[in-house]
mmCIF file of C-alpha atoms in Angstrom:
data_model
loop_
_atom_site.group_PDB
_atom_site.id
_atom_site.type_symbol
_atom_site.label_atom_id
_atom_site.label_comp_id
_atom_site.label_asym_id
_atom_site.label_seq_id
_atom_site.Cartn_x
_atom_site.Cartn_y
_atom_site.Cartn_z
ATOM 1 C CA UNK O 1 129.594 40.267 66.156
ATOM 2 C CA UNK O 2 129.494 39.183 69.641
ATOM 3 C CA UNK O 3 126.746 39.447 71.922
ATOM 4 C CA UNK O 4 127.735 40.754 75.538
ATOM 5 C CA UNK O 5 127.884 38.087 78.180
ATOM 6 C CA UNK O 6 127.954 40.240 81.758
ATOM 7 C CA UNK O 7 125.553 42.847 82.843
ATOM 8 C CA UNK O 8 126.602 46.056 84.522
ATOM 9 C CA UNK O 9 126.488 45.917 88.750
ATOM 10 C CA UNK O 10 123.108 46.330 89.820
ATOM 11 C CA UNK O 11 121.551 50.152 90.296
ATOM 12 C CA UNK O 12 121.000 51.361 93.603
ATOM 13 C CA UNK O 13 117.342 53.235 94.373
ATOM 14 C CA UNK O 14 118.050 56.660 93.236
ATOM 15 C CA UNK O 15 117.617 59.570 96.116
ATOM 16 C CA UNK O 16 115.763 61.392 93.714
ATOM 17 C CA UNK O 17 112.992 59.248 92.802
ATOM 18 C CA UNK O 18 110.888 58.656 90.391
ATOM 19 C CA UNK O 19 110.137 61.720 87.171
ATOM 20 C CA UNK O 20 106.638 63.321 87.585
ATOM 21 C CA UNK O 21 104.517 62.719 84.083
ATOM 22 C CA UNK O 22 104.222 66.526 83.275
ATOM 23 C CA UNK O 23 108.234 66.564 83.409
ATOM 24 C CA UNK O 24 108.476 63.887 80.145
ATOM 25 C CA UNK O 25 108.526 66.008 77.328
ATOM 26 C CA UNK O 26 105.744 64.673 74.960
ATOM 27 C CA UNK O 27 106.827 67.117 71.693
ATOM 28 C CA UNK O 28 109.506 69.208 70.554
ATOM 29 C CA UNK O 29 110.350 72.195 71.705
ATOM 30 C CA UNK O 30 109.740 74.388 68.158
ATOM 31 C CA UNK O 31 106.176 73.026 68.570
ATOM 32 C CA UNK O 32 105.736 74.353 71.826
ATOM 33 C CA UNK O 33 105.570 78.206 71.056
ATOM 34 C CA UNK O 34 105.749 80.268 67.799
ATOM 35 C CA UNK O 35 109.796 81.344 66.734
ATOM 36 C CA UNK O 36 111.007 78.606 68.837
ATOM 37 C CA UNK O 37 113.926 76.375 67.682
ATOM 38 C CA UNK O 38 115.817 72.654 68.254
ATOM 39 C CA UNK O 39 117.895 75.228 70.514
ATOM 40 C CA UNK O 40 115.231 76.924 72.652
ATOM 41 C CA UNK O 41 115.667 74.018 75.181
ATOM 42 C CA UNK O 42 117.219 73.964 78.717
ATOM 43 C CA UNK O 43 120.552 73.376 79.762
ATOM 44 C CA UNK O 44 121.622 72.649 83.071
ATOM 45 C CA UNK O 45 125.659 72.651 83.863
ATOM 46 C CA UNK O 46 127.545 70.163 86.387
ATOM 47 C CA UNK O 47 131.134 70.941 87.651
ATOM 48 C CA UNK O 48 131.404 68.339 90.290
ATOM 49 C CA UNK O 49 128.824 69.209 93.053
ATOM 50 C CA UNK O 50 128.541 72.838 91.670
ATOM 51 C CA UNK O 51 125.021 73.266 89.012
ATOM 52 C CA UNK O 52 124.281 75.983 86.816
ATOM 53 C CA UNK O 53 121.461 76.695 84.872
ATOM 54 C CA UNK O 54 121.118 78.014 81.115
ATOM 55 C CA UNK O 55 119.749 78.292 78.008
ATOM 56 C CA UNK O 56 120.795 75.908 75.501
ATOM 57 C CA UNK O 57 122.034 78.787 72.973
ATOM 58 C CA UNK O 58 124.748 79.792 75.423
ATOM 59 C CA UNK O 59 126.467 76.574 75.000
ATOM 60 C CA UNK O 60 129.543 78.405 73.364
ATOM 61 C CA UNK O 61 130.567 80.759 76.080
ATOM 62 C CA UNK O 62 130.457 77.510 78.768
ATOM 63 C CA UNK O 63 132.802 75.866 76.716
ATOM 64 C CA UNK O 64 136.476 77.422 75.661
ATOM 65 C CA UNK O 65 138.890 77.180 72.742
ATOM 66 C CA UNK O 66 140.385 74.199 72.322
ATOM 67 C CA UNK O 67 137.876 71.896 73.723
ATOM 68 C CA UNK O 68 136.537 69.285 71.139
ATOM 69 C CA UNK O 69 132.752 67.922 70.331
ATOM 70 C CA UNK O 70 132.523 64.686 69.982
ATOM 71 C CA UNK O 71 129.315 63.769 67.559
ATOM 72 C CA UNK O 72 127.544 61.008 66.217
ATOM 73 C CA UNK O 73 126.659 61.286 62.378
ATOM 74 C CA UNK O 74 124.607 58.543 62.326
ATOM 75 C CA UNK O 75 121.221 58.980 60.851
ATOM 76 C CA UNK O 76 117.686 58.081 62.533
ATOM 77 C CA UNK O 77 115.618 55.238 60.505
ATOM 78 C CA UNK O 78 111.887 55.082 60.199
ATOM 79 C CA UNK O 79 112.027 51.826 62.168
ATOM 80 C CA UNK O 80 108.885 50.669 63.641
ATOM 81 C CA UNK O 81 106.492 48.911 61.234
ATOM 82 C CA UNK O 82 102.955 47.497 61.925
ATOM 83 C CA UNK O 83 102.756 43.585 61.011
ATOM 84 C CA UNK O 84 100.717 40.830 61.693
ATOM 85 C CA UNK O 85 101.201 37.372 62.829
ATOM 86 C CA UNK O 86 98.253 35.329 61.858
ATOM 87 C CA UNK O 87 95.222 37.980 62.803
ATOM 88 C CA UNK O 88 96.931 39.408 65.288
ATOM 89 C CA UNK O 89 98.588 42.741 64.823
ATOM 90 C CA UNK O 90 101.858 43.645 66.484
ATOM 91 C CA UNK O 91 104.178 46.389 65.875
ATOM 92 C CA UNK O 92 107.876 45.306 65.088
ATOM 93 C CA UNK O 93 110.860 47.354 66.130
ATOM 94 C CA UNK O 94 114.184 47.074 63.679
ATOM 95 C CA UNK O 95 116.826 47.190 65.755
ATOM 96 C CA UNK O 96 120.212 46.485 64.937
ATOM 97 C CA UNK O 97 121.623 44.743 61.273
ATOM 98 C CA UNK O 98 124.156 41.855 61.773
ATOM 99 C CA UNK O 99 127.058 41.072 59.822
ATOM 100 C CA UNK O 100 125.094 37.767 58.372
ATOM 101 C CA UNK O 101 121.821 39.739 57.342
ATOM 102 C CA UNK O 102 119.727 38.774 60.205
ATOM 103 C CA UNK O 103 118.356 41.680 61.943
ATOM 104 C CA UNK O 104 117.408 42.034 65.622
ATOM 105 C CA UNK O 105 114.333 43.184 66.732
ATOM 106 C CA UNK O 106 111.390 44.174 69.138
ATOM 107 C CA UNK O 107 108.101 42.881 68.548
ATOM 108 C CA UNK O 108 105.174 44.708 70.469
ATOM 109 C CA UNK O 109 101.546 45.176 70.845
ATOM 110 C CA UNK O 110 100.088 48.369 69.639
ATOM 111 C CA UNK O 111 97.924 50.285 72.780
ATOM 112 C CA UNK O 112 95.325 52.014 70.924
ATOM 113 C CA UNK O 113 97.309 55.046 71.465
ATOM 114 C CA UNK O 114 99.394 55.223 68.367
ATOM 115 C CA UNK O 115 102.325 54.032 70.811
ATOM 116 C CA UNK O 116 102.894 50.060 71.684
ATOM 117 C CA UNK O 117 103.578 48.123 74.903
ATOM 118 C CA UNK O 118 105.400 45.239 75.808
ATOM 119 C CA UNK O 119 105.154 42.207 74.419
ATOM 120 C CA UNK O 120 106.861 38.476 75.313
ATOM 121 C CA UNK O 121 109.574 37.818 72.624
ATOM 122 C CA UNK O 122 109.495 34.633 70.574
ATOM 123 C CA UNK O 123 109.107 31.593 70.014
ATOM 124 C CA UNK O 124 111.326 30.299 67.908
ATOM 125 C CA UNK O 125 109.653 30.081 64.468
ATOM 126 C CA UNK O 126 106.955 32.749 64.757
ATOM 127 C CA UNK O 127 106.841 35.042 61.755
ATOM 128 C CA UNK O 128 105.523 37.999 60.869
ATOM 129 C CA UNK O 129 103.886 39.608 57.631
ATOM 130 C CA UNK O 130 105.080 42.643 57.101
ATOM 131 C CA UNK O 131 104.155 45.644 54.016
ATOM 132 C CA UNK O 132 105.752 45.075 50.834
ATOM 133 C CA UNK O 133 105.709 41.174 50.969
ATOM 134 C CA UNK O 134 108.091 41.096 53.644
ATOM 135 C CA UNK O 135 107.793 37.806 55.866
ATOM 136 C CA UNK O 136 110.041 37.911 59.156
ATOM 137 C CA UNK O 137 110.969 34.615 61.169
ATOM 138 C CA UNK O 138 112.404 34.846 64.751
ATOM 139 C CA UNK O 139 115.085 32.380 65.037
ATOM 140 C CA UNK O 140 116.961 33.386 68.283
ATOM 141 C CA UNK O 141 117.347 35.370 71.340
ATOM 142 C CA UNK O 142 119.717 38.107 71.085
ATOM 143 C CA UNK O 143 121.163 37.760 74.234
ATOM 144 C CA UNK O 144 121.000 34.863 77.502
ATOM 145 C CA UNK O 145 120.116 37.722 79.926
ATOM 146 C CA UNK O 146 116.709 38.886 78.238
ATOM 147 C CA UNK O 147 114.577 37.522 75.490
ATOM 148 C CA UNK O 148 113.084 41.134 74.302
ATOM 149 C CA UNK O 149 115.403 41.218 71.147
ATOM 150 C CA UNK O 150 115.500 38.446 68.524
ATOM 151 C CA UNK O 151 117.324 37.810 65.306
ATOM 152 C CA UNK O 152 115.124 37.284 62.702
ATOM 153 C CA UNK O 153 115.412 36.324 58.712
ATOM 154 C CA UNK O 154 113.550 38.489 56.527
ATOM 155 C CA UNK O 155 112.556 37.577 53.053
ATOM 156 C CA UNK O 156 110.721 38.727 50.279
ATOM 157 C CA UNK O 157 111.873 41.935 49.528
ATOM 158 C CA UNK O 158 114.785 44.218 50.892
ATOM 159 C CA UNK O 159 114.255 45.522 54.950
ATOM 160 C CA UNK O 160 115.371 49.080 54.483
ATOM 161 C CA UNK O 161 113.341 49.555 51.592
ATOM 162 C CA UNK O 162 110.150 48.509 53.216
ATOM 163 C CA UNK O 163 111.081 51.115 56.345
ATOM 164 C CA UNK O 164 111.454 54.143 54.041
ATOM 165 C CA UNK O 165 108.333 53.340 52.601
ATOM 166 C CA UNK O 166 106.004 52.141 55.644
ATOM 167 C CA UNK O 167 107.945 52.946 58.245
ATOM 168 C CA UNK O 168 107.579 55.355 61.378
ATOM 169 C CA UNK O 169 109.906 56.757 63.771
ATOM 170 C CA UNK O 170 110.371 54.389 67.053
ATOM 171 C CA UNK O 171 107.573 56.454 69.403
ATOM 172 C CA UNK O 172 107.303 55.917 73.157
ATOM 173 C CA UNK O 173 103.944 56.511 75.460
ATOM 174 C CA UNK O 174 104.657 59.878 76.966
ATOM 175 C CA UNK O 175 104.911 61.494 73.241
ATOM 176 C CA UNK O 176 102.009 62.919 72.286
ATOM 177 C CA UNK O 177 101.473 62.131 68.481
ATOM 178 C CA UNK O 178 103.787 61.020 65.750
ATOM 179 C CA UNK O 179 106.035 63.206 63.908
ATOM 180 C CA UNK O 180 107.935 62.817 60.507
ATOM 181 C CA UNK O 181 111.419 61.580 60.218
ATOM 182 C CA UNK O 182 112.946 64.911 59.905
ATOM 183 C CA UNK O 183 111.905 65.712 63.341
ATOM 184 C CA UNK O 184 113.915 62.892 64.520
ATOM 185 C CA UNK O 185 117.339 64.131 62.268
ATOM 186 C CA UNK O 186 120.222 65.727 64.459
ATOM 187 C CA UNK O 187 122.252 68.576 62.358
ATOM 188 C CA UNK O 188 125.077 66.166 62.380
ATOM 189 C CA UNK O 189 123.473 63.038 60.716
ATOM 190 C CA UNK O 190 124.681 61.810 57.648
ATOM 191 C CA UNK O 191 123.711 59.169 55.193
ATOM 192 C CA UNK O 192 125.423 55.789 54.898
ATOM 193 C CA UNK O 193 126.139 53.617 52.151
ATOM 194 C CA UNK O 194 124.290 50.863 52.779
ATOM 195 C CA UNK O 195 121.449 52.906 54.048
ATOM 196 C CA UNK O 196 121.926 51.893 57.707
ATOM 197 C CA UNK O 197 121.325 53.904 60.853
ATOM 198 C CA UNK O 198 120.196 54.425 64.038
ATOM 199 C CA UNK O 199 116.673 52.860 65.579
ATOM 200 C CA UNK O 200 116.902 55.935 67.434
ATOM 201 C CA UNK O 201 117.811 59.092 67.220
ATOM 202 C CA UNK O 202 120.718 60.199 69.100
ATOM 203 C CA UNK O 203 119.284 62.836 70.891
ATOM 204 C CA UNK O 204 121.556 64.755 72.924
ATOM 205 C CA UNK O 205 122.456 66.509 69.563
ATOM 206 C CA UNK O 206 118.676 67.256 68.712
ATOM 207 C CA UNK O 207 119.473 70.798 70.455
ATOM 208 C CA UNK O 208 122.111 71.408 67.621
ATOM 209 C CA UNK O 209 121.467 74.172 65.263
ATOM 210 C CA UNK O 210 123.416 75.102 61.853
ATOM 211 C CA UNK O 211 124.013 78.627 63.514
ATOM 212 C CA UNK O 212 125.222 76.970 66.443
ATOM 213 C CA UNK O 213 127.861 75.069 65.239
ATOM 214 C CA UNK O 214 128.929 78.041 63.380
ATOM 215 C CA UNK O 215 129.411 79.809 66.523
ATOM 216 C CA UNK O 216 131.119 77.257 68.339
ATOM 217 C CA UNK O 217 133.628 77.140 65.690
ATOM 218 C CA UNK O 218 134.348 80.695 65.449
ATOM 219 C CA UNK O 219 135.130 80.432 69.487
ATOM 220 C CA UNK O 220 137.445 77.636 68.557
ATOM 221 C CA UNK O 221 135.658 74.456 69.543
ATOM 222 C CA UNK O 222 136.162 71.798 67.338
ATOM 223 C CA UNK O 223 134.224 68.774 66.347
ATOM 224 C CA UNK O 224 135.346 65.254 65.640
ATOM 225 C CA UNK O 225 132.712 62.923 64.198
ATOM 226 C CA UNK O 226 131.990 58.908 65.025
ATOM 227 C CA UNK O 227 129.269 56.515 64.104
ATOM 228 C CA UNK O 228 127.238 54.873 66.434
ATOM 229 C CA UNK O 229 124.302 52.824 65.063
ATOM 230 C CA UNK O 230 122.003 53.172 68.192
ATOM 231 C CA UNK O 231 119.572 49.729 68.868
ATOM 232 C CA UNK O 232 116.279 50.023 70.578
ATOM 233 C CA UNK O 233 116.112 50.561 74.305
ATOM 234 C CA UNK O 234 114.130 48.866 76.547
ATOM 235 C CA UNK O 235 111.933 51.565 77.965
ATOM 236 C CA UNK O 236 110.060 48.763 80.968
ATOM 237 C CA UNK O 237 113.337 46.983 81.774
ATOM 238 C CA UNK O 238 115.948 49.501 81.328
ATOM 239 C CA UNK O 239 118.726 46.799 80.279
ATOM 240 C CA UNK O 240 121.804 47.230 79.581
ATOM 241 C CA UNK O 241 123.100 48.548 75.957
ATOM 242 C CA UNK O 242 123.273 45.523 73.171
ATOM 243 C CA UNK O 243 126.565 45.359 70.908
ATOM 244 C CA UNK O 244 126.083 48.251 68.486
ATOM 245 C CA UNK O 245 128.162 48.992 65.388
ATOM 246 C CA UNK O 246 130.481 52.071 65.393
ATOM 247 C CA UNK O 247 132.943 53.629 63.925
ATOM 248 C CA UNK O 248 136.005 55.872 64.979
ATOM 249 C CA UNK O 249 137.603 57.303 61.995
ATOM 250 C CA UNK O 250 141.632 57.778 62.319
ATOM 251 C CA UNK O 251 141.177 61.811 62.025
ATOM 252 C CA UNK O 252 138.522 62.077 65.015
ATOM 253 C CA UNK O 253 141.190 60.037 66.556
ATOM 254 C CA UNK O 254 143.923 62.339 65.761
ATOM 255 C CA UNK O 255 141.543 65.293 67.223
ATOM 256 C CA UNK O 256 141.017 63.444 70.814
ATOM 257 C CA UNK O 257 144.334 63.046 71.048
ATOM 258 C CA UNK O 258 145.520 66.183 70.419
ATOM 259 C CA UNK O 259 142.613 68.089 72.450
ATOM 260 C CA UNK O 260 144.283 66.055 75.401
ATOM 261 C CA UNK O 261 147.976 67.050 74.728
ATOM 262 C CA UNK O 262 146.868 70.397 74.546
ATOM 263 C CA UNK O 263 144.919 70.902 77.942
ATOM 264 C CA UNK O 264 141.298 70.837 75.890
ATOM 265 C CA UNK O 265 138.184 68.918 76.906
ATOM 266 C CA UNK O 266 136.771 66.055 75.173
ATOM 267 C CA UNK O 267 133.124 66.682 75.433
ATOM 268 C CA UNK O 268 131.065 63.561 74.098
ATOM 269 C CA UNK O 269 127.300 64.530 72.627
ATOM 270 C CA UNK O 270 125.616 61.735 74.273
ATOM 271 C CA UNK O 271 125.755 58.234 75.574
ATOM 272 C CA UNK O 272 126.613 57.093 71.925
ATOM 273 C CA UNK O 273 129.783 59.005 71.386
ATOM 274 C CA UNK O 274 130.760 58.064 74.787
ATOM 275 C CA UNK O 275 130.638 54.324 73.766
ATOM 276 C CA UNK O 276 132.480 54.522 70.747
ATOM 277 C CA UNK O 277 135.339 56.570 71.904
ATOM 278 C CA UNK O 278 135.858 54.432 74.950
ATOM 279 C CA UNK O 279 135.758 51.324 72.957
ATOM 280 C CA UNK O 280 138.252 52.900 70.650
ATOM 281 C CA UNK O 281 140.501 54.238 73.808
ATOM 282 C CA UNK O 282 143.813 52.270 74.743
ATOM 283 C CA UNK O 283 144.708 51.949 78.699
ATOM 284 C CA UNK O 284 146.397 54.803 78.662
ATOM 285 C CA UNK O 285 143.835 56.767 76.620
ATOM 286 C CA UNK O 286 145.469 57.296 73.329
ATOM 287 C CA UNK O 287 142.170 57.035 71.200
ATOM 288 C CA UNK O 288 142.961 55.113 67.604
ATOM 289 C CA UNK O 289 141.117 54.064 64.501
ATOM 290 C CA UNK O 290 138.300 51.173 64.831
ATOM 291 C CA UNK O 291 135.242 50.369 63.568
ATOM 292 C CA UNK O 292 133.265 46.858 64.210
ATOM 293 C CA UNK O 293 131.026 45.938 66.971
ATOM 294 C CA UNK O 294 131.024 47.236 70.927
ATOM 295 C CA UNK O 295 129.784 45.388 73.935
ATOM 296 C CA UNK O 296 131.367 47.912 75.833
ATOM 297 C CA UNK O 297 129.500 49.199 78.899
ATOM 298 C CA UNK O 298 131.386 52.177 80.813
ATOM 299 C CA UNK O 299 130.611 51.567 84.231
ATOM 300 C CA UNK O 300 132.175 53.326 87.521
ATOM 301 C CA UNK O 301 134.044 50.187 88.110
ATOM 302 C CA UNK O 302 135.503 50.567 84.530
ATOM 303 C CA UNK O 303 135.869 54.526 84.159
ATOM 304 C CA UNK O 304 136.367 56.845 81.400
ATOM 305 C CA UNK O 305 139.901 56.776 79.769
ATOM 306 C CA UNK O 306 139.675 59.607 76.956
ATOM 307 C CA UNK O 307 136.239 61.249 77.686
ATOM 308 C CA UNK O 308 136.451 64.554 79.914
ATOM 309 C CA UNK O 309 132.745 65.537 79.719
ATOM 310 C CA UNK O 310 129.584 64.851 78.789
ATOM 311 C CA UNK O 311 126.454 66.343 77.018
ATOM 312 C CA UNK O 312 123.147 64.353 77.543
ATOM 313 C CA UNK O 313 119.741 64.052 77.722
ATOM 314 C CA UNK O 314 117.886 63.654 81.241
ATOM 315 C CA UNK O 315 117.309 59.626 81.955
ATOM 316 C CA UNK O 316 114.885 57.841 84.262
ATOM 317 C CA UNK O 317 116.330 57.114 87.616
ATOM 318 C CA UNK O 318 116.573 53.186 86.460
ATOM 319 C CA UNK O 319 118.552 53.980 83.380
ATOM 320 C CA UNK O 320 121.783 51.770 82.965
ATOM 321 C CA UNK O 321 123.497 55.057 81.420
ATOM 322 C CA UNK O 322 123.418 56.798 84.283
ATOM 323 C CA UNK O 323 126.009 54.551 85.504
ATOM 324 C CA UNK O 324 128.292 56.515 82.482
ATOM 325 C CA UNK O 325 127.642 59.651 84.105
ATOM 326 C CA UNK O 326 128.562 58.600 87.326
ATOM 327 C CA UNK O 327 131.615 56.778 85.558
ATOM 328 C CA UNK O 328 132.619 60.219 84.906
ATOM 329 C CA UNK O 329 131.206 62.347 87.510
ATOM 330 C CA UNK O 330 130.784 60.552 89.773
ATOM 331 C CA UNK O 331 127.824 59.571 92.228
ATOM 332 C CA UNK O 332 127.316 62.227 94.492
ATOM 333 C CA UNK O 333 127.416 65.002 91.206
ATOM 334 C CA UNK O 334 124.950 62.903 89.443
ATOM 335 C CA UNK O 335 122.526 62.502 92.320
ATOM 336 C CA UNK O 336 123.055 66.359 92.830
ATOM 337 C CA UNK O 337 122.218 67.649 89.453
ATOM 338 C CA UNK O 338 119.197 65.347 89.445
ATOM 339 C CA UNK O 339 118.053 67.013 92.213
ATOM 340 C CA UNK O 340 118.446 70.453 90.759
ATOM 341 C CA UNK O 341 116.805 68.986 87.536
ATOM 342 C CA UNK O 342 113.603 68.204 89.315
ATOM 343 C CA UNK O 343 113.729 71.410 91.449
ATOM 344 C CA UNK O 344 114.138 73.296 88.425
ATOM 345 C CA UNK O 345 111.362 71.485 86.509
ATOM 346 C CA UNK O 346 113.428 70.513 83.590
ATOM 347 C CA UNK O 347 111.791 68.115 80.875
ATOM 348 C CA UNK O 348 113.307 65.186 80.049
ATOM 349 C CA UNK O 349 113.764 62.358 76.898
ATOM 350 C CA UNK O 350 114.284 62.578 73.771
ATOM 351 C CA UNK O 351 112.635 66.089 73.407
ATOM 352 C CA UNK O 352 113.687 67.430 76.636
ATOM 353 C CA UNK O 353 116.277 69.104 78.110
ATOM 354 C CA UNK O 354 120.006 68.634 78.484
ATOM 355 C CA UNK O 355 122.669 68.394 80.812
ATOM 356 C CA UNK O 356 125.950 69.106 80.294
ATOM 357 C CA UNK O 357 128.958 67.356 82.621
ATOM 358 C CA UNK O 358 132.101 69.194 83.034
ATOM 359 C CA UNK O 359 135.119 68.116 85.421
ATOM 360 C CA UNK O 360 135.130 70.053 88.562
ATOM 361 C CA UNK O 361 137.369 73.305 88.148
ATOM 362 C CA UNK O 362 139.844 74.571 90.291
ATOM 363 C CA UNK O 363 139.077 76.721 93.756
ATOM 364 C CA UNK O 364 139.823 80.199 91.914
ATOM 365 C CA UNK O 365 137.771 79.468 89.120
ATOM 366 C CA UNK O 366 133.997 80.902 88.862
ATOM 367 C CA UNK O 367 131.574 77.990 88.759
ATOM 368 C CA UNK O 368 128.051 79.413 88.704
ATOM 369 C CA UNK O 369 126.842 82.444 86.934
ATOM 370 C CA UNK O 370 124.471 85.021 88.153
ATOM 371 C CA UNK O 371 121.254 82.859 88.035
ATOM 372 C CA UNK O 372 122.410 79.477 90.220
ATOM 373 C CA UNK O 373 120.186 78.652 92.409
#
């Protein structure tokens, strides 16, 4: 693989500010009420400048035959594991498997909470005990820019073996307990055959239900499936994404392309299927066949080639993706539906809310229904 050598322009001070605490969504939405489901969140539409507001489960009717779902199948891993290096415990973060066996990773110190906090990467030679008689070395940085992720060599007994049996989901500070794996499974995940995956879940499609897919096919909206093997974000320093692994099979490719010919919308489910269909997109956006590793970052200066929309979670004002939504919105719609976001007191991360990005329709067409603000 290769490891990326620029960094994305630097992000301007968003208008919009920082998120208040109570708008982080600290557990999912079925556990905050009795009958509620993955689809009982939020959703909040952008046509250009012009926001609407809805309910997840009306996701169907805002889209129309023809358009196509892009979705990542990649699975969630358990992949944060408490260790120890000498007395000292630390929690380690599995990030991303490399083509020579080395995996890169986060190591951090647990807060007392249940959760962890930053912690300065390396040095060279440190290892790590881990369950099951694993022993982890650092070796190397992953990347020039930033020393949070290392490669490391594990030994003593097989990685993914030791996460399915003592590992956790990846959990972040505004959460408000652990939950099992399942809770962290989109509708669309599937296993691998290695037993790879994502460190974390790929969470625009958390809203996803069985029913709802159903429905969306019997309007005529299509889905074509990638894999994107997520890495661990940096939730302090909001870096750039590393190279990930993905995979765009020839038939999703064949769907893209023929959505386009035929006047549909190519609506990526998250960052994640954004990335891989853009690193699989020619110039002229014909969409083909590849799998391997992406450095790709989809900037404004770069723009969207085959990618017509967007469905995503809600991301901190210093999040590098938010330069993707501007790459296809564009600024001023991206600072606008932020604003709305707040005003309307939507929740955000993984367990929040979602926003769906649609290209600005014509002057005759209806934007908002009755309950715009």
């Amino acid at each position: 693989m290769t490891v990326a050598t620029g960094v994305p322009p630097s992000e301007p001070v968003r208008a919009w500010g920082k998120v208040p605490e109570e708008l982080l969504a600290s557990v999912p939405v079925e556990q905050r009420g009795a009958g509620l489901g993955r689809d009982a969140v939020r959703l909040l539409v952008s046509r250009g400048t012009q926001v609407s507001h809805h309910a997840f489960a009306e996701l169907p009717r805002l889209l129309r035959a023809g358009d196509l779902l892009v979705v990542n199948t990649s699975p969630t891993l358990a992949a944060a594991v408490d260790g120890r290096i000498g007395h000292a415990r630390v929690v380690v973060h599995f990030s991303t498997l490399g083509d020579d066996g080395r995996w890169a990773v986060e190591l951090r110190d647990p807060d007392g909470r249940g959760t962890t906090r930053a912690r300065a990467g390396g040095p060279a030679g440190v290892e790590v005990r881990l369950p099951g008689g694993v022993l982890l070395a650092l070796e190397e940085p992953l990347s020039a820019h930033a020393d949070r992720l290392w490669w490391a060599c594990a030994s003593g007994a097989e990685v993914l073996g030791m996460l399915r049996e003592h590992g956790r989901p990846i959990r972040y500070s505004y959460t408000e307990r652990d939950q099992p794996l399942s809770v962290y499974q989109t509708v669309f995940a599937l296993p691998t055959a290695g037993g790879t995956g994502s460190a974390e879940m790929p969470s625009a499609a958390r809203p996803f239900t069985a029913r709802l897919v159903a429905e969306l096919v019997s309007r005529g909206v299509q889905f074509a499936p990638i894999t994107l093997h997520t890495g661990v974000a940096s939730t302090e320093a909001h870096e750039p994404p590393y190279p990930e692994r993905f995979s765009v099979p020839a038939a999703s490719a064949r769907l893209i392309n023929a959505a386009r010919a035929g006047g549909g919308r190519v609506v990526a489910v998250g960052t994640t299927a954004v990335r891989a269909v853009e690193s699989a997109a020619g110039p002229g956006g014909v969409v083909r066949a590849r799998a391997g590793w992406t450095d790709l970052v989809v900037t404004p200066e770069r723009g969207v080639r085959a990618v017509d929309g967007l469905l995503t979670g809600l991301h901190e004002p210093e999040a590098s993706h938010l330069l993707m939504l501007e790459a296809i919105a564009g600024r001023t719609a991206v600072d606008r539906g932020y604003d709305e976001a707040l005003r309307g007191r939507y929740l955000w991360h993984e367990f929040g809310d979602v926003h769906l990005v649609l290209p600005e329709e014509g002057p005759h067409t209806e934007h908002c229904c009755s309950n715009c603000w």
